[in-house]
mmCIF file with all atom_site columns, C-alpha atoms in Angstrom:
data_model
loop_
_atom_site.group_PDB
_atom_site.id
_atom_site.type_symbol
_atom_site.label_atom_id
_atom_site.label_alt_id
_atom_site.label_comp_id
_atom_site.label_asym_id
_atom_site.label_entity_id
_atom_site.label_seq_id
_atom_site.pdbx_PDB_ins_code
_atom_site.Cartn_x
_atom_site.Cartn_y
_atom_site.Cartn_z
_atom_site.occupancy
_atom_site.B_iso_or_equiv
_atom_site.pdbx_formal_charge
_atom_site.auth_seq_id
_atom_site.auth_comp_id
_atom_site.auth_asym_id
_atom_site.auth_atom_id
_atom_site.pdbx_PDB_model_num
ATOM 1   C CA . HIS A 1 1   ? -4.727  -4.745  -7.559  1.00 58.00 ? 544 HIS A CA 1
ATOM 2   C CA . ARG A 1 2   ? -2.185  -4.917  -4.718  1.00 69.00 ? 545 ARG A CA 1
ATOM 3   C CA . ARG A 1 3   ? -3.773  -8.105  -3.375  1.00 72.00 ? 546 ARG A CA 1
ATOM 4   C CA . TYR A 1 4   ? -3.514  -9.724  -6.797  1.00 68.00 ? 547 TYR A CA 1
ATOM 5   C CA . VAL A 1 5   ? 0.149   -8.781  -7.227  1.00 71.00 ? 548 VAL A CA 1
ATOM 6   C CA . HIS A 1 6   ? 0.850   -10.047 -3.729  1.00 72.00 ? 549 HIS A CA 1
ATOM 7   C CA . SER A 1 7   ? -0.949  -13.355 -4.485  1.00 74.00 ? 550 SER A CA 1
ATOM 8   C CA . VAL A 1 8   ? 1.084   -13.855 -7.665  1.00 74.00 ? 551 VAL A CA 1
ATOM 9   C CA . ARG A 1 9   ? 4.344   -13.139 -5.811  1.00 76.00 ? 552 ARG A CA 1
ATOM 10  C CA . LEU A 1 10  ? 3.419   -15.630 -3.088  1.00 75.00 ? 553 LEU A CA 1
ATOM 11  C CA . LEU A 1 11  ? 2.477   -18.282 -5.655  1.00 76.00 ? 554 LEU A CA 1
ATOM 12  C CA . ILE A 1 12  ? 5.818   -17.819 -7.434  1.00 77.00 ? 555 ILE A CA 1
ATOM 13  C CA . VAL A 1 13  ? 7.719   -18.131 -4.142  1.00 78.00 ? 556 VAL A CA 1
ATOM 14  C CA . ALA A 1 14  ? 5.620   -21.108 -3.031  1.00 76.00 ? 557 ALA A CA 1
ATOM 15  C CA . ALA A 1 15  ? 6.049   -22.834 -6.406  1.00 75.00 ? 558 ALA A CA 1
ATOM 16  C CA . GLY A 1 16  ? 9.733   -23.267 -5.632  1.00 78.00 ? 559 GLY A CA 1
ATOM 17  C CA . ARG A 1 17  ? 8.704   -25.400 -2.648  1.00 77.00 ? 560 ARG A CA 1
ATOM 18  C CA . PHE A 1 18  ? 6.027   -27.491 -4.362  1.00 79.00 ? 561 PHE A CA 1
ATOM 19  C CA . ARG A 1 19  ? 6.723   -31.168 -4.821  1.00 77.00 ? 562 ARG A CA 1
ATOM 20  C CA . PRO A 1 20  ? 8.382   -31.790 -8.201  1.00 80.00 ? 563 PRO A CA 1
ATOM 21  C CA . LYS A 1 21  ? 6.996   -35.349 -8.444  1.00 83.00 ? 564 LYS A CA 1
ATOM 22  C CA . PRO A 1 22  ? 3.852   -37.032 -7.184  1.00 84.00 ? 565 PRO A CA 1
ATOM 23  C CA . PRO A 1 23  ? 4.257   -38.259 -3.603  1.00 83.00 ? 566 PRO A CA 1
ATOM 24  C CA . GLN A 1 24  ? 4.781   -42.020 -3.554  1.00 83.00 ? 567 GLN A CA 1
ATOM 25  C CA . ARG A 1 25  ? 3.181   -42.488 -0.157  1.00 87.00 ? 568 ARG A CA 1
ATOM 26  C CA . ILE A 1 26  ? -0.195  -41.105 0.685   1.00 90.00 ? 569 ILE A CA 1
ATOM 27  C CA . SER A 1 27  ? 0.182   -39.029 3.833   1.00 89.00 ? 570 SER A CA 1
ATOM 28  C CA . ASP A 1 28  ? -1.626  -36.247 5.628   1.00 88.00 ? 571 ASP A CA 1
ATOM 29  C CA . HIS A 1 29  ? 1.435   -34.038 5.086   1.00 88.00 ? 572 HIS A CA 1
ATOM 30  C CA . ALA A 1 30  ? 1.343   -34.622 1.305   1.00 91.00 ? 573 ALA A CA 1
ATOM 31  C CA . ALA A 1 31  ? -2.425  -33.990 1.253   1.00 91.00 ? 574 ALA A CA 1
ATOM 32  C CA . VAL A 1 32  ? -1.979  -30.657 3.047   1.00 90.00 ? 575 VAL A CA 1
ATOM 33  C CA . ASP A 1 33  ? 0.840   -29.691 0.656   1.00 90.00 ? 576 ASP A CA 1
ATOM 34  C CA . LEU A 1 34  ? -1.406  -30.377 -2.346  1.00 93.00 ? 577 LEU A CA 1
ATOM 35  C CA . GLN A 1 35  ? -4.314  -28.561 -0.693  1.00 95.00 ? 578 GLN A CA 1
ATOM 36  C CA . ASN A 1 36  ? -2.159  -25.460 -0.167  1.00 92.00 ? 579 ASN A CA 1
ATOM 37  C CA . GLU A 1 37  ? -0.869  -25.548 -3.732  1.00 91.00 ? 580 GLU A CA 1
ATOM 38  C CA . TYR A 1 38  ? -4.352  -25.999 -5.236  1.00 95.00 ? 581 TYR A CA 1
ATOM 39  C CA . LEU A 1 39  ? -5.827  -23.150 -3.182  1.00 95.00 ? 582 LEU A CA 1
ATOM 40  C CA . ARG A 1 40  ? -2.978  -20.725 -3.944  1.00 90.00 ? 583 ARG A CA 1
ATOM 41  C CA . ALA A 1 41  ? -3.196  -21.487 -7.655  1.00 92.00 ? 584 ALA A CA 1
ATOM 42  C CA . ALA A 1 42  ? -7.015  -21.301 -7.621  1.00 95.00 ? 585 ALA A CA 1
ATOM 43  C CA . ASN A 1 43  ? -6.856  -17.842 -6.051  1.00 91.00 ? 586 ASN A CA 1
ATOM 44  C CA . VAL A 1 44  ? -4.578  -16.469 -8.778  1.00 88.00 ? 587 VAL A CA 1
ATOM 45  C CA . PHE A 1 45  ? -6.525  -18.325 -11.474 1.00 92.00 ? 588 PHE A CA 1
ATOM 46  C CA . GLU A 1 46  ? -9.804  -16.777 -10.304 1.00 93.00 ? 589 GLU A CA 1
ATOM 47  C CA . GLN A 1 47  ? -8.300  -13.276 -10.466 1.00 89.00 ? 590 GLN A CA 1
ATOM 48  C CA . GLU A 1 48  ? -6.966  -13.918 -13.982 1.00 88.00 ? 591 GLU A CA 1
ATOM 49  C CA . LEU A 1 49  ? -10.308 -15.388 -15.068 1.00 92.00 ? 592 LEU A CA 1
ATOM 50  C CA . ARG A 1 50  ? -12.041 -12.264 -13.739 1.00 90.00 ? 593 ARG A CA 1
ATOM 51  C CA . LEU A 1 51  ? -9.816  -10.030 -15.887 1.00 86.00 ? 594 LEU A CA 1
ATOM 52  C CA . LEU A 1 52  ? -9.983  -12.188 -19.018 1.00 88.00 ? 595 LEU A CA 1
ATOM 53  C CA . THR A 1 53  ? -13.766 -12.570 -18.765 1.00 91.00 ? 596 THR A CA 1
ATOM 54  C CA . CYS A 1 54  ? -14.117 -8.812  -18.376 1.00 89.00 ? 597 CYS A CA 1
ATOM 55  C CA . LEU A 1 55  ? -11.942 -8.199  -21.438 1.00 85.00 ? 598 LEU A CA 1
ATOM 56  C CA . THR A 1 56  ? -13.832 -10.677 -23.633 1.00 88.00 ? 599 THR A CA 1
ATOM 57  C CA . ARG A 1 57  ? -17.219 -9.199  -22.707 1.00 87.00 ? 600 ARG A CA 1
ATOM 58  C CA . ILE A 1 58  ? -16.446 -5.531  -23.341 1.00 83.00 ? 601 ILE A CA 1
ATOM 59  C CA . GLU A 1 59  ? -18.912 -3.982  -25.749 1.00 80.00 ? 602 GLU A CA 1
ATOM 60  C CA . PRO A 1 60  ? -18.523 -0.400  -27.014 1.00 80.00 ? 603 PRO A CA 1
ATOM 61  C CA . GLY A 1 61  ? -20.650 1.910   -24.876 1.00 81.00 ? 604 GLY A CA 1
ATOM 62  C CA . LYS A 1 62  ? -21.718 -0.877  -22.509 1.00 83.00 ? 605 LYS A CA 1
ATOM 63  C CA . ALA A 1 63  ? -18.600 -1.454  -20.411 1.00 80.00 ? 606 ALA A CA 1
ATOM 64  C CA . LYS A 1 64  ? -19.310 -2.498  -16.842 1.00 86.00 ? 607 LYS A CA 1
ATOM 65  C CA . PRO A 1 65  ? -17.243 -0.954  -14.037 1.00 87.00 ? 608 PRO A CA 1
ATOM 66  C CA . TRP A 1 66  ? -14.462 -3.020  -12.468 1.00 83.00 ? 609 TRP A CA 1
ATOM 67  C CA . SER A 1 67  ? -16.460 -3.124  -9.214  1.00 88.00 ? 610 SER A CA 1
ATOM 68  C CA . TYR A 1 68  ? -19.052 -5.253  -11.053 1.00 91.00 ? 611 TYR A CA 1
ATOM 69  C CA . TRP A 1 69  ? -16.379 -7.786  -11.981 1.00 89.00 ? 612 TRP A CA 1
ATOM 70  C CA . GLN A 1 70  ? -14.918 -7.822  -8.476  1.00 89.00 ? 613 GLN A CA 1
ATOM 71  C CA . GLN A 1 71  ? -18.315 -8.845  -7.113  1.00 93.00 ? 614 GLN A CA 1
ATOM 72  C CA . GLN A 1 72  ? -18.677 -11.835 -9.432  1.00 94.00 ? 615 GLN A CA 1
ATOM 73  C CA . ASN A 1 73  ? -18.126 -15.173 -7.709  1.00 94.00 ? 616 ASN A CA 1
ATOM 74  C CA . LEU A 1 74  ? -16.221 -18.038 -9.283  1.00 94.00 ? 617 LEU A CA 1
ATOM 75  C CA . ASN A 1 75  ? -19.361 -19.853 -10.423 1.00 95.00 ? 618 ASN A CA 1
ATOM 76  C CA . ASN A 1 76  ? -20.617 -16.758 -12.295 1.00 95.00 ? 619 ASN A CA 1
ATOM 77  C CA . LEU A 1 77  ? -17.204 -16.137 -13.844 1.00 95.00 ? 620 LEU A CA 1
ATOM 78  C CA . MET A 1 78  ? -16.939 -19.727 -15.045 1.00 96.00 ? 621 MET A CA 1
ATOM 79  C CA . GLY A 1 79  ? -20.441 -19.518 -16.501 1.00 95.00 ? 622 GLY A CA 1
ATOM 80  C CA . MET A 1 80  ? -19.607 -16.331 -18.413 1.00 94.00 ? 623 MET A CA 1
ATOM 81  C CA . ALA A 1 81  ? -16.218 -17.689 -19.521 1.00 94.00 ? 624 ALA A CA 1
ATOM 82  C CA . SER A 1 82  ? -17.815 -20.896 -20.829 1.00 94.00 ? 625 SER A CA 1
ATOM 83  C CA . CYS A 1 83  ? -19.582 -18.803 -23.504 1.00 93.00 ? 626 CYS A CA 1
ATOM 84  C CA . HIS A 1 84  ? -16.226 -17.749 -25.001 1.00 91.00 ? 627 HIS A CA 1
ATOM 85  C CA . ASP A 1 85  ? -14.370 -20.337 -27.118 1.00 89.00 ? 628 ASP A CA 1
ATOM 86  C CA . ASP A 1 86  ? -10.862 -19.592 -25.838 1.00 85.00 ? 629 ASP A CA 1
ATOM 87  C CA . LEU A 1 87  ? -11.825 -19.186 -22.181 1.00 91.00 ? 630 LEU A CA 1
ATOM 88  C CA . ARG A 1 88  ? -13.902 -22.383 -22.256 1.00 91.00 ? 631 ARG A CA 1
ATOM 89  C CA . GLN A 1 89  ? -10.676 -24.341 -22.703 1.00 90.00 ? 632 GLN A CA 1
ATOM 90  C CA . LEU A 1 90  ? -8.968  -22.400 -19.917 1.00 90.00 ? 633 LEU A CA 1
ATOM 91  C CA . ILE A 1 91  ? -11.633 -22.983 -17.267 1.00 93.00 ? 634 ILE A CA 1
ATOM 92  C CA . SER A 1 92  ? -11.187 -26.745 -17.479 1.00 93.00 ? 635 SER A CA 1
ATOM 93  C CA . ALA A 1 93  ? -7.990  -26.298 -15.429 1.00 95.00 ? 636 ALA A CA 1
ATOM 94  C CA . LEU A 1 94  ? -10.031 -25.574 -12.287 1.00 97.00 ? 637 LEU A CA 1
ATOM 95  C CA . ASP A 1 95  ? -12.643 -27.781 -10.662 1.00 97.00 ? 638 ASP A CA 1
ATOM 96  C CA . ARG A 1 96  ? -14.892 -25.420 -8.710  1.00 96.00 ? 639 ARG A CA 1
ATOM 97  C CA . HIS A 1 97  ? -16.209 -28.199 -6.455  1.00 97.00 ? 640 HIS A CA 1
ATOM 98  C CA . VAL A 1 98  ? -12.672 -29.279 -5.541  1.00 98.00 ? 641 VAL A CA 1
ATOM 99  C CA . ARG A 1 99  ? -11.715 -25.653 -4.837  1.00 97.00 ? 642 ARG A CA 1
ATOM 100 C CA . ASN A 1 100 ? -14.782 -25.191 -2.624  1.00 97.00 ? 643 ASN A CA 1
ATOM 101 C CA . ALA A 1 101 ? -14.150 -28.455 -0.766  1.00 97.00 ? 644 ALA A CA 1
ATOM 102 C CA . LEU A 1 102 ? -10.482 -27.615 -0.149  1.00 97.00 ? 645 LEU A CA 1
ATOM 103 C CA . THR A 1 103 ? -11.467 -24.197 1.205   1.00 95.00 ? 646 THR A CA 1
ATOM 104 C CA . HIS A 1 104 ? -13.196 -26.011 4.072   1.00 93.00 ? 647 HIS A CA 1
ATOM 105 C CA . GLY A 1 105 ? -10.515 -28.633 4.690   1.00 90.00 ? 648 GLY A CA 1
ATOM 106 C CA . PRO A 1 106 ? -8.419  -31.412 3.165   1.00 90.00 ? 649 PRO A CA 1
ATOM 107 C CA . PRO A 1 107 ? -10.001 -34.179 1.082   1.00 94.00 ? 650 PRO A CA 1
ATOM 108 C CA . VAL A 1 108 ? -11.185 -37.474 2.510   1.00 94.00 ? 651 VAL A CA 1
ATOM 109 C CA . ILE A 1 109 ? -8.350  -39.853 1.701   1.00 94.00 ? 652 ILE A CA 1
ATOM 110 C CA . GLU A 1 110 ? -8.923  -43.536 0.966   1.00 93.00 ? 653 GLU A CA 1
ATOM 111 C CA . ARG A 1 111 ? -5.409  -44.882 1.418   1.00 92.00 ? 654 ARG A CA 1
ATOM 112 C CA . ALA A 1 112 ? -6.164  -48.440 0.288   1.00 92.00 ? 655 ALA A CA 1
ATOM 113 C CA . GLY A 1 113 ? -7.876  -47.250 -2.896  1.00 93.00 ? 656 GLY A CA 1
ATOM 114 C CA . ARG A 1 114 ? -5.363  -44.418 -3.460  1.00 93.00 ? 657 ARG A CA 1
ATOM 115 C CA . ARG A 1 115 ? -8.298  -42.038 -3.939  1.00 94.00 ? 658 ARG A CA 1
ATOM 116 C CA . CYS A 1 116 ? -9.356  -38.662 -2.597  1.00 95.00 ? 659 CYS A CA 1
ATOM 117 C CA . GLN A 1 117 ? -12.909 -37.433 -2.165  1.00 96.00 ? 660 GLN A CA 1
ATOM 118 C CA . PHE A 1 118 ? -13.677 -33.739 -2.261  1.00 97.00 ? 661 PHE A CA 1
ATOM 119 C CA . TRP A 1 119 ? -17.056 -32.871 -0.748  1.00 96.00 ? 662 TRP A CA 1
ATOM 120 C CA . ASP A 1 120 ? -18.643 -29.581 -1.777  1.00 95.00 ? 663 ASP A CA 1
ATOM 121 C CA . ARG A 1 121 ? -21.964 -29.644 0.083   1.00 93.00 ? 664 ARG A CA 1
ATOM 122 C CA . ASP A 1 122 ? -23.782 -32.537 -1.613  1.00 94.00 ? 665 ASP A CA 1
ATOM 123 C CA . VAL A 1 123 ? -21.423 -32.878 -4.594  1.00 96.00 ? 666 VAL A CA 1
ATOM 124 C CA . CYS A 1 124 ? -18.552 -35.348 -4.349  1.00 97.00 ? 667 CYS A CA 1
ATOM 125 C CA . VAL A 1 125 ? -15.597 -35.308 -6.754  1.00 98.00 ? 668 VAL A CA 1
ATOM 126 C CA . THR A 1 126 ? -13.320 -38.344 -6.594  1.00 98.00 ? 669 THR A CA 1
ATOM 127 C CA . TRP A 1 127 ? -9.783  -38.283 -7.931  1.00 97.00 ? 670 TRP A CA 1
ATOM 128 C CA . SER A 1 128 ? -7.050  -40.850 -7.732  1.00 95.00 ? 671 SER A CA 1
ATOM 129 C CA . TRP A 1 129 ? -4.043  -39.772 -5.691  1.00 94.00 ? 672 TRP A CA 1
ATOM 130 C CA . GLU A 1 130 ? -2.110  -39.305 -8.946  1.00 93.00 ? 673 GLU A CA 1
ATOM 131 C CA . GLU A 1 131 ? -4.916  -37.221 -10.475 1.00 95.00 ? 674 GLU A CA 1
ATOM 132 C CA . TYR A 1 132 ? -4.893  -35.014 -7.378  1.00 95.00 ? 675 TYR A CA 1
ATOM 133 C CA . PHE A 1 133 ? -1.208  -34.260 -7.947  1.00 94.00 ? 676 PHE A CA 1
ATOM 134 C CA . HIS A 1 134 ? -1.454  -33.829 -11.740 1.00 94.00 ? 677 HIS A CA 1
ATOM 135 C CA . ASN A 1 135 ? -4.636  -31.712 -11.642 1.00 96.00 ? 678 ASN A CA 1
ATOM 136 C CA . THR A 1 136 ? -3.096  -29.526 -8.948  1.00 94.00 ? 679 THR A CA 1
ATOM 137 C CA . ARG A 1 137 ? 0.094   -29.094 -10.963 1.00 92.00 ? 680 ARG A CA 1
ATOM 138 C CA . ALA A 1 138 ? -1.877  -28.325 -14.143 1.00 93.00 ? 681 ALA A CA 1
ATOM 139 C CA . LEU A 1 139 ? -3.815  -25.610 -12.295 1.00 94.00 ? 682 LEU A CA 1
ATOM 140 C CA . THR A 1 140 ? -0.600  -24.161 -10.853 1.00 91.00 ? 683 THR A CA 1
ATOM 141 C CA . LEU A 1 141 ? 1.083   -23.996 -14.257 1.00 88.00 ? 684 LEU A CA 1
ATOM 142 C CA . THR A 1 142 ? -2.043  -22.502 -15.840 1.00 90.00 ? 685 THR A CA 1
ATOM 143 C CA . ALA A 1 143 ? -2.287  -19.839 -13.135 1.00 89.00 ? 686 ALA A CA 1
ATOM 144 C CA . LEU A 1 144 ? 1.416   -18.980 -13.442 1.00 86.00 ? 687 LEU A CA 1
ATOM 145 C CA . GLY A 1 145 ? 1.140   -18.888 -17.237 1.00 85.00 ? 688 GLY A CA 1
ATOM 146 C CA . CYS A 1 146 ? -1.834  -16.513 -17.084 1.00 83.00 ? 689 CYS A CA 1
ATOM 147 C CA . ALA A 1 147 ? -0.124  -14.331 -14.497 1.00 80.00 ? 690 ALA A CA 1
ATOM 148 C CA . ASN A 1 148 ? 3.018   -14.063 -16.611 1.00 77.00 ? 691 ASN A CA 1
ATOM 149 C CA . PHE A 1 149 ? 1.122   -13.476 -19.849 1.00 71.00 ? 692 PHE A CA 1
ATOM 150 C CA . ASP A 1 150 ? 1.109   -9.740  -19.135 1.00 66.00 ? 693 ASP A CA 1
ATOM 151 C CA . SER A 1 151 ? 4.911   -9.695  -18.901 1.00 67.00 ? 694 SER A CA 1
ATOM 152 C CA . PHE A 1 152 ? 5.207   -11.762 -22.070 1.00 59.00 ? 695 PHE A CA 1
ATOM 153 C CA . SER A 1 153 ? 2.901   -9.465  -24.042 1.00 61.00 ? 696 SER A CA 1
ATOM 154 C CA . GLN A 1 154 ? 4.853   -6.428  -22.810 1.00 66.00 ? 697 GLN A CA 1
ATOM 155 C CA . LEU A 1 155 ? 8.082   -8.046  -24.008 1.00 64.00 ? 698 LEU A CA 1
ATOM 156 C CA . ILE A 1 156 ? 6.575   -8.569  -27.473 1.00 63.00 ? 699 ILE A CA 1
ATOM 157 C CA . GLU A 1 157 ? 5.382   -4.949  -27.560 1.00 63.00 ? 700 GLU A CA 1
ATOM 158 C CA . VAL A 1 158 ? 8.867   -3.681  -26.627 1.00 68.00 ? 701 VAL A CA 1
ATOM 159 C CA . GLN A 1 159 ? 10.449  -5.875  -29.306 1.00 67.00 ? 702 GLN A CA 1
ATOM 160 C CA . ILE A 1 160 ? 8.032   -4.543  -31.950 1.00 69.00 ? 703 ILE A CA 1
ATOM 161 C CA . LEU A 1 161 ? 8.681   -0.978  -30.846 1.00 69.00 ? 704 LEU A CA 1
ATOM 162 C CA . ALA A 1 162 ? 12.458  -1.517  -30.869 1.00 70.00 ? 705 ALA A CA 1
ATOM 163 C CA . ARG A 1 163 ? 12.314  -2.963  -34.389 1.00 69.00 ? 706 ARG A CA 1
ATOM 164 C CA . ALA A 1 164 ? 10.217  0.002   -35.538 1.00 73.00 ? 707 ALA A CA 1
ATOM 165 C CA . LEU A 1 165 ? 12.588  2.539   -33.956 1.00 73.00 ? 708 LEU A CA 1
ATOM 166 C CA . ALA A 1 166 ? 15.826  0.840   -34.986 1.00 69.00 ? 709 ALA A CA 1
ATOM 167 C CA . PRO A 1 167 ? 15.144  -1.540  -37.898 1.00 69.00 ? 710 PRO A CA 1
ATOM 168 C CA . ASP A 1 168 ? 18.882  -1.881  -38.697 1.00 69.00 ? 711 ASP A CA 1
ATOM 169 C CA . LEU A 1 169 ? 19.839  -2.820  -35.148 1.00 61.00 ? 712 LEU A CA 1
ATOM 170 C CA . ARG A 1 170 ? 20.496  -6.528  -34.784 1.00 61.00 ? 713 ARG A CA 1
ATOM 171 C CA . VAL A 1 171 ? 20.303  -8.011  -31.300 1.00 54.00 ? 714 VAL A CA 1
ATOM 172 C CA . GLU A 1 172 ? 21.772  -11.448 -30.696 1.00 55.00 ? 715 GLU A CA 1
ATOM 173 C CA . PRO A 1 173 ? 19.952  -13.751 -28.236 1.00 51.00 ? 716 PRO A CA 1
#
């Protein structure tokens, strides 16, 4: 739990330093920046996916211990999540092969073609330079949205409770 909270805090701090727009020039520095952002976001996303998958698969009397869920790798989690309608849409934010490739180093950059190749063993994913930026940013925003969902749901619960306890109290935004 502490590692997860720490990862979310680091992603929030790092997000303030992420590039706001796609880099115009393809450079090793820009590739490393995108690699760092993708990996940080993928880490938080995987933790959120673990929790959400666990919650969607709870059956009365058959709950698995949290240690079971902690042992599940990303491939298993994505497979389980793909069986749930809502999570199936969520998992499209992360490309497992790209995540695996970036874990072992930056992508192979074709400057002339403005493309990046991500090699995960014998699987190659090719994105344009612009797709690399936009897919990375989409993953980052998804991870941050999932991480802040807990806070948002708590806010709604407090508002409902406040309305129930003081229905005549009017609070201006």
